[in-house]
Coordinates of C-alpha atoms in Angstrom, one line a residue:
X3 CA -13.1 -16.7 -0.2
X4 CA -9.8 -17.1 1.9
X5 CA -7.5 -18.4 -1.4
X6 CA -4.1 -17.8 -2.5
X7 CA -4.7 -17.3 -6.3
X8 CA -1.9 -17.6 -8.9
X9 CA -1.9 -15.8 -11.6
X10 CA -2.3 -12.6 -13.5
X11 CA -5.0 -10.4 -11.2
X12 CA -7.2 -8.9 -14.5
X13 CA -7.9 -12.1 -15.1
X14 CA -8.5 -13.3 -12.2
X15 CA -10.9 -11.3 -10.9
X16 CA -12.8 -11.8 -14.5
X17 CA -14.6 -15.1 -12.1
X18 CA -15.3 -13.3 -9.5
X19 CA -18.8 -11.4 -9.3
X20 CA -19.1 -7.7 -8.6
X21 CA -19.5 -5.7 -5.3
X22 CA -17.4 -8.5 -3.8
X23 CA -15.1 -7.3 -1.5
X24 CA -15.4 -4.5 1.8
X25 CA -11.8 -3.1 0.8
X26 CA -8.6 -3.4 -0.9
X27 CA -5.1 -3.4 0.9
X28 CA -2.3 -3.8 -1.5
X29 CA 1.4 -3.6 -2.0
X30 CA 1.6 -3.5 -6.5
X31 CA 4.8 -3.1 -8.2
X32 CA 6.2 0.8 -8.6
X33 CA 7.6 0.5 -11.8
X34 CA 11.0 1.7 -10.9
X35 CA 12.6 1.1 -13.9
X36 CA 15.6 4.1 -14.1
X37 CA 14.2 7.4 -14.5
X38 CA 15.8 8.5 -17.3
X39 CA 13.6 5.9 -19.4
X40 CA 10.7 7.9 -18.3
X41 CA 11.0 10.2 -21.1
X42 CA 7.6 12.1 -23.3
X43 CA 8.1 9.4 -25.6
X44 CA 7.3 6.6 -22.9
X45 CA 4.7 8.5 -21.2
X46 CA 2.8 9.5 -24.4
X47 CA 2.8 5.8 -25.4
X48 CA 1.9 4.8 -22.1
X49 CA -1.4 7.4 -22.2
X50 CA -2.2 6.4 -25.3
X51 CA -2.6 2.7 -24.6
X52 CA -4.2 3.3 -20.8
X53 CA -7.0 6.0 -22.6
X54 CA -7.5 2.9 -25.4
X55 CA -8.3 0.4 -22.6
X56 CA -5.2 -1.1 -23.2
X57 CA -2.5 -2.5 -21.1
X58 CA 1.2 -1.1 -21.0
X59 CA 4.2 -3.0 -20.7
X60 CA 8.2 -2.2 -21.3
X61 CA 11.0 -4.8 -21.8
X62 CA 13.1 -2.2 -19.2
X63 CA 13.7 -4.2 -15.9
X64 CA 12.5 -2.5 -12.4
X65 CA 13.7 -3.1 -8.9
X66 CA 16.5 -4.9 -8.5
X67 CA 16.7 -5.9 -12.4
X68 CA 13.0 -7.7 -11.6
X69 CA 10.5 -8.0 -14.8
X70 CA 8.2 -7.9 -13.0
X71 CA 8.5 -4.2 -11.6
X72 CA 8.9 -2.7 -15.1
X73 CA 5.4 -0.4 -14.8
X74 CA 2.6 0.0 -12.2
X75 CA -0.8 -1.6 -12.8
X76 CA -2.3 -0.6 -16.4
X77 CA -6.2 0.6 -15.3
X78 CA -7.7 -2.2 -17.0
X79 CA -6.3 -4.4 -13.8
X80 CA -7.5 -1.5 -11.5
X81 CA -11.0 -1.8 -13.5
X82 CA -11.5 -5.2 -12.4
X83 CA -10.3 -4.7 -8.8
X84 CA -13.1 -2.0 -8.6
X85 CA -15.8 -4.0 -10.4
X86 CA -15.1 -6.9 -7.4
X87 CA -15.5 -4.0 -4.3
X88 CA -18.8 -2.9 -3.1
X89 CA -20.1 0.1 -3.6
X90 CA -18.3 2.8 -1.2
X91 CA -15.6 0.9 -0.3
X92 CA -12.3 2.0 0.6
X93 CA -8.8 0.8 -0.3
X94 CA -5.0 1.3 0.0
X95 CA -2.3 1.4 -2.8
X96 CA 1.4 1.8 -1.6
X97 CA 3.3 3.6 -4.2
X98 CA 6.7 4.9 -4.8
X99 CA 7.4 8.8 -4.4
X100 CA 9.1 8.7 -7.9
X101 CA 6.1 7.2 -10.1
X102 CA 3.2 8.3 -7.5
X103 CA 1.3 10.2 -10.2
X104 CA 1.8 7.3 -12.6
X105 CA -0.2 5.2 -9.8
X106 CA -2.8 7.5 -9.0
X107 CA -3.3 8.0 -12.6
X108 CA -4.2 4.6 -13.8
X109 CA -6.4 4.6 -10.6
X110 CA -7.7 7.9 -11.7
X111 CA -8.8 6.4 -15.2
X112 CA -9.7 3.1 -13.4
X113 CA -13.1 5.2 -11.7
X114 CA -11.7 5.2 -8.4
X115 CA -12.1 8.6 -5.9
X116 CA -8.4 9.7 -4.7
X117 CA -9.1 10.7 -1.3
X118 CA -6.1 11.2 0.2
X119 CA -2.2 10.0 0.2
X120 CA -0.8 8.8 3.8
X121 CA 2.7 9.3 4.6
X122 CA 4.8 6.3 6.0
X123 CA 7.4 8.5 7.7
X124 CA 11.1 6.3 8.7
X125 CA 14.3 6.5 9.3
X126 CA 16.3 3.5 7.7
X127 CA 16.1 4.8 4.1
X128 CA 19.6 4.3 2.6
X129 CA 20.3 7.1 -0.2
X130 CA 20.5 6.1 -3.9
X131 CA 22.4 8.5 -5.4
X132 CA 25.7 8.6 -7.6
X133 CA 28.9 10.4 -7.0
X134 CA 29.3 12.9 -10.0
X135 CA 33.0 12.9 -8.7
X136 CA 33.5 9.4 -9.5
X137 CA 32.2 9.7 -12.9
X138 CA 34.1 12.7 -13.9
X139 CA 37.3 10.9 -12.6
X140 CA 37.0 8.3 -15.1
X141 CA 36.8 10.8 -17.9
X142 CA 39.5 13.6 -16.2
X143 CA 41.1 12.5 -13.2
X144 CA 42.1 16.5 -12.8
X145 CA 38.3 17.7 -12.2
X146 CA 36.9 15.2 -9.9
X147 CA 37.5 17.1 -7.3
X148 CA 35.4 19.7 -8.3
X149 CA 32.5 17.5 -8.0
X150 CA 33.1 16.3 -4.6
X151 CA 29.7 16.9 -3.0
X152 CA 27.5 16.4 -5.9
X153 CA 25.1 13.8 -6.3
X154 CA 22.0 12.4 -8.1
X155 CA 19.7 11.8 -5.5
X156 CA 18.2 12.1 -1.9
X157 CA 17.4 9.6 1.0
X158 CA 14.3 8.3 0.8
X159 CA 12.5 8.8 4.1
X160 CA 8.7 8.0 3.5
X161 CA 6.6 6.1 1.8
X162 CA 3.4 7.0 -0.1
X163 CA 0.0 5.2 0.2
X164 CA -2.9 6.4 -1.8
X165 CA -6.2 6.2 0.0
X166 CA -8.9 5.2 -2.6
X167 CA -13.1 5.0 -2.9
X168 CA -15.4 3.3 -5.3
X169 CA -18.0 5.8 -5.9
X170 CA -21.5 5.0 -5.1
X171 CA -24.7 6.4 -6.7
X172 CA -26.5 6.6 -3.3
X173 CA -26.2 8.8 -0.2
X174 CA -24.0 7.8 2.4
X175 CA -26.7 6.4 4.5
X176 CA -28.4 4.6 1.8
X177 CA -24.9 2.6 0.7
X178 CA -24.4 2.0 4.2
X179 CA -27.6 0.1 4.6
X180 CA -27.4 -1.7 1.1
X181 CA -23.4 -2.7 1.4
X182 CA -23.3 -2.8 5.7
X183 CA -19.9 -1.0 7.4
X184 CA -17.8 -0.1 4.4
X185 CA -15.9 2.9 5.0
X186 CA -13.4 3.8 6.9
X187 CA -12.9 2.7 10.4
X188 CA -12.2 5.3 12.3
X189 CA -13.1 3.5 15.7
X190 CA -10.6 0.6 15.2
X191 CA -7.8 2.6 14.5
X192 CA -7.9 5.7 16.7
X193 CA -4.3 6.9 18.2
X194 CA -3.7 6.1 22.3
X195 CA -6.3 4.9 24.7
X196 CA -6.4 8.5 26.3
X197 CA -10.3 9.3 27.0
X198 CA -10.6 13.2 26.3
X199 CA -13.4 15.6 25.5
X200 CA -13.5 16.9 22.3
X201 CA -15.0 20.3 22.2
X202 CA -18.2 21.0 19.3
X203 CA -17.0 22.5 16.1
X204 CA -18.5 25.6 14.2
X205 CA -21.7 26.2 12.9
X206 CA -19.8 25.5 9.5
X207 CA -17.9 22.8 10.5
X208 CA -20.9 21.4 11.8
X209 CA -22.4 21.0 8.5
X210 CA -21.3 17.5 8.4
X211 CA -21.1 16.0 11.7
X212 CA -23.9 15.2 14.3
X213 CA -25.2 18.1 15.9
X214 CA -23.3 18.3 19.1
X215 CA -22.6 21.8 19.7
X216 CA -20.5 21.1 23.1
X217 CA -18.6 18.2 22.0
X218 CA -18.7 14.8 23.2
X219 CA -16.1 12.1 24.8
X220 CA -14.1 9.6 22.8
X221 CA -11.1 7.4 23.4
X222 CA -7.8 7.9 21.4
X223 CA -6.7 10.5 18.9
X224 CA -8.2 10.6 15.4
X225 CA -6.1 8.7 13.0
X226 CA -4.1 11.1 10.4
X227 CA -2.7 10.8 7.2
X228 CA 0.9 10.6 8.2
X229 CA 2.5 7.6 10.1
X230 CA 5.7 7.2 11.9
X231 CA 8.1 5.0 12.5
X232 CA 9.7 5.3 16.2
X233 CA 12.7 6.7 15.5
X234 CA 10.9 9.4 14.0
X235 CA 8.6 9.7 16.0
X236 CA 11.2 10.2 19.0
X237 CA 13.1 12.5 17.1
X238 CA 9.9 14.7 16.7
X239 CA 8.4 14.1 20.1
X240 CA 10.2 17.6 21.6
X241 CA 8.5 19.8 18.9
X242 CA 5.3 18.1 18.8
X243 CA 3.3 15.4 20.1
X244 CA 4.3 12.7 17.8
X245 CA 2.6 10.2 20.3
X246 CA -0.7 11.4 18.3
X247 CA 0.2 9.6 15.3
X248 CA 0.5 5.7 15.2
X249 CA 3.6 4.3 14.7
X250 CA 5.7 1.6 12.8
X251 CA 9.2 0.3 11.6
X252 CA 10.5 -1.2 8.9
X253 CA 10.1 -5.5 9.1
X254 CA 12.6 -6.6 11.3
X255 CA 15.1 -9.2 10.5
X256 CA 13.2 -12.1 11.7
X257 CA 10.1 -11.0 9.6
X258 CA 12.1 -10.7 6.7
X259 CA 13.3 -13.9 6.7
X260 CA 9.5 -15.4 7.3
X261 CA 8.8 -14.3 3.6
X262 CA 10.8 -16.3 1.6
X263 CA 13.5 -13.5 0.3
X264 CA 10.7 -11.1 -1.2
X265 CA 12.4 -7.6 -1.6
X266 CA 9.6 -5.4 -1.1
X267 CA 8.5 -6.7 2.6
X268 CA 5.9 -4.4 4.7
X269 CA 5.8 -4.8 8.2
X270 CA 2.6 -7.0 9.5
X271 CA 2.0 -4.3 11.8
X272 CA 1.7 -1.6 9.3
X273 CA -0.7 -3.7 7.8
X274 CA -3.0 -4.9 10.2
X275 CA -3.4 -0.9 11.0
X276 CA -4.6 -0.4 7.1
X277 CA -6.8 -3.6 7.4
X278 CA -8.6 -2.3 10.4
X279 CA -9.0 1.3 9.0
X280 CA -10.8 0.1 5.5
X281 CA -12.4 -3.2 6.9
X282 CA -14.8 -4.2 9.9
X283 CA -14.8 -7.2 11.6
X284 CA -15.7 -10.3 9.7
X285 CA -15.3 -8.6 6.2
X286 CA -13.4 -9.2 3.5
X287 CA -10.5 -8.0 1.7
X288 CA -8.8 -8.0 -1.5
X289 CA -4.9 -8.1 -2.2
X290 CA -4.2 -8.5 -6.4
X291 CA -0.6 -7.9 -5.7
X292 CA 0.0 -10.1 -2.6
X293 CA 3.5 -10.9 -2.6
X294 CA 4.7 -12.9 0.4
X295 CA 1.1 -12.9 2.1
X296 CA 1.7 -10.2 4.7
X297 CA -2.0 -8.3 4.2
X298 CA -3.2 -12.2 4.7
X299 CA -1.6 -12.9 7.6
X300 CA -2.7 -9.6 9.2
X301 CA -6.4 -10.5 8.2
X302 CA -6.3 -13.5 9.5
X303 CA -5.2 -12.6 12.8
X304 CA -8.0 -9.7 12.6
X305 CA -10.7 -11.9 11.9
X306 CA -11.2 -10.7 8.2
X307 CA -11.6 -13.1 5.1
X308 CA -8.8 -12.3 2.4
X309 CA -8.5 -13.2 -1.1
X310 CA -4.5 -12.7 -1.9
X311 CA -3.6 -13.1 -6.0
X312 CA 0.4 -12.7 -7.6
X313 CA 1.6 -13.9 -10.5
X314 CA 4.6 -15.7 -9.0
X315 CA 4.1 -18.9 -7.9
X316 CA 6.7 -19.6 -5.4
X317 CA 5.3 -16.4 -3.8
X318 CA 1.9 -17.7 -3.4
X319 CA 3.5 -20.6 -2.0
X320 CA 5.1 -18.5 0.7
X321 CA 1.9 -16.7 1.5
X322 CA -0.2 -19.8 1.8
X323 CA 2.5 -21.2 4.3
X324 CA 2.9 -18.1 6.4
X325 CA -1.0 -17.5 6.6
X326 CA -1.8 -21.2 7.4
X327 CA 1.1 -20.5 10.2
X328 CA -0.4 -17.9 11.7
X329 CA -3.5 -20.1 12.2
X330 CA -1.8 -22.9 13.4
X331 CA 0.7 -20.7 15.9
X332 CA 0.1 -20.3 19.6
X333 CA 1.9 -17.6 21.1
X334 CA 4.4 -19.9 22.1
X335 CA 5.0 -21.8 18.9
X336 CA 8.2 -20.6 17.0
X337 CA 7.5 -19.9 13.3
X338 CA 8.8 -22.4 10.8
X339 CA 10.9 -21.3 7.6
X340 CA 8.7 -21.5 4.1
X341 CA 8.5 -24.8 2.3
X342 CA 11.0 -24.6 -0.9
X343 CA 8.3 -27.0 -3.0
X344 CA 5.8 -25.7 -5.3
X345 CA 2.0 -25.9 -4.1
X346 CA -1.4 -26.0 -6.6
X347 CA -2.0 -22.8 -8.3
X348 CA -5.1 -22.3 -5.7
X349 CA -4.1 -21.9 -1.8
X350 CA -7.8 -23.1 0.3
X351 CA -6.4 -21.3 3.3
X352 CA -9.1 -21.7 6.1

């Protein structure tokens, strides 16, 4: 427990022994390879070899002409992840909005319960679309202009995170006392530190909570499936109370440049809030697909144990550095830059 791994996750996993892990937090590749390449053809093919047990790879290039974005995670890796997490545990995939049912597929066929898809709602999105106009000027300069305001795509604007369960063949209770606190944490995570009385639900409502029919007193907000970033959130504040939902911006510049280059960066905020909603306090948690480390860096400031695997190595160089800085950091220590160098293939963090 607490390693950088490298290598590929399937295998892995294969030496680690089942029911593991309290919950997975993980950032895989999207598989945004152009979407015209996503034809029946591909799909059927891709179906074909997933139902079969089979991985599926393309020779098509992803983000940023990477190889390693070229499809998301074949079930057979998902398998593995789920064979390593106890019984009822809870986890969180980030997908893209273009191949989200590709994603929650192969969990699908993986064994895993969908249980919901959370919202990362921002601002900063930058549109990728084409100009039509400046196409159709190449081929007749004459009818460009008809094509002025056309383009091929939107800005993107929010992020998709699927919310994921191993199934369990006992009650709620009964896992609970066989596996201890896996679930999710709603206590950890609840929105504002505003104590309010929460009135008692309906008979039928009641069904499945405890039996309060007048209510009782908490602190905070329950958590929701959608989360803001601020300048959302204070663009939305005068038609609703946005302050209910929690909130969070893209990386900064200075985290960004913490991780080595990687392109896909998540905020360490954002994901200490996931950490703490699918894992208690001492547990552990899994990242296959760790990138630069940032799910290990918020578990080890949260007091969780973290098993981080990717297949490039200079990335699980990165991660081992910045998680080993976080230990080593008081709150006045300035952050060093990554080492360049290579490290083993296994990262004993702490």
């Amino acid at each position: 427990m607490n390693q950088i791994l490298w290598g590929d996750s399937g295998e892995i996993l294969q030496g680690f022994d089942d029911c593991t892990f309290d919950a997975l937090v993980t950032d895989p590749p999207y598989g945004l390879i152009p979407p015209s390449q996503y034809d029946e053809a591909m799909i059927e093919d891709c179906l074909r070899a997933w139902l079969k047990g089979q991985r599926f790879r393309t020779k098509i290039k992803g983000y940023r002409k990477s190889e390693w974005d070229n499809m998301v995670p074949s079930p057979t890796i998902w398998t593995e992840v789920k064979r390593t997490m106890k019984d009822g545990a809870y986890g969180v995939v980030f997908a893209s909005a273009r191949t989200l049912d590709l994603m929650t597929m192969s969990l699908r066929l993986a064994g895993f319960e969908i249980r919901d898809t959370l919202m990362w709602l921002y601002s900063s999105g930058t549109p990728k679309s084409q100009s039509v106009e400046r196409y159709v000027n190449r081929i007749n300069p004459q009818e460009g202009h008809r094509y002025a305001d056309i383009g091929t795509g939107l800005k993107p604007a929010y992020e998709p995170i699927i919310l994921i369960r191993k199934p369990s063949p006992l009650t709620l209770g009964e896992n609970a006392l066989k596996n201890g606190p896996v679930g999710l944490q709603v206590g950890q995570v609840r929105i504002g530190d505003n104590v309010r009385f929460n009135e008692g639900a309906s008979k039928h409502q009641m069904r499945h909570s405890p039996k309060n029919e007048e209510g009782r007193w908490c602190v905070g907000r329950w958590p929701a499936n959608v989360i803001l970033d601020g300048e959302v959130g204070s663009g939305l504040e005068a038609d609703f109370e946005a302050s209910r939902y929690f909130y969070v911006a893209h990386p900064s510049k200075a985290e960004r440049e913490d991780t080595g280059g990687h392109p896909t960066v998540k905020p360490v905020t954002l994901m200490s809030y996931l950490v703490r909603m699918t894992s208690a306090m001492g547990g552990s948690v899994l990242d296959p697909f760790c990138g630069s480390g940032t799910t290990g860096v918020a578990c080890k400031s949260l007091g969780r144990q973290f098993v981080g695997i990717d297949a490039d190595k200079h990335y699980c160089e990165i991660s081992a550095h910045r998680i080993q800085n976080e230990m080593l950091m008081s709150p006045a220590s300035p952050k060093t830059r990554a080492p360049s160098k290579d490290l083993s293939a296994q990262h004993n963090l702490f």
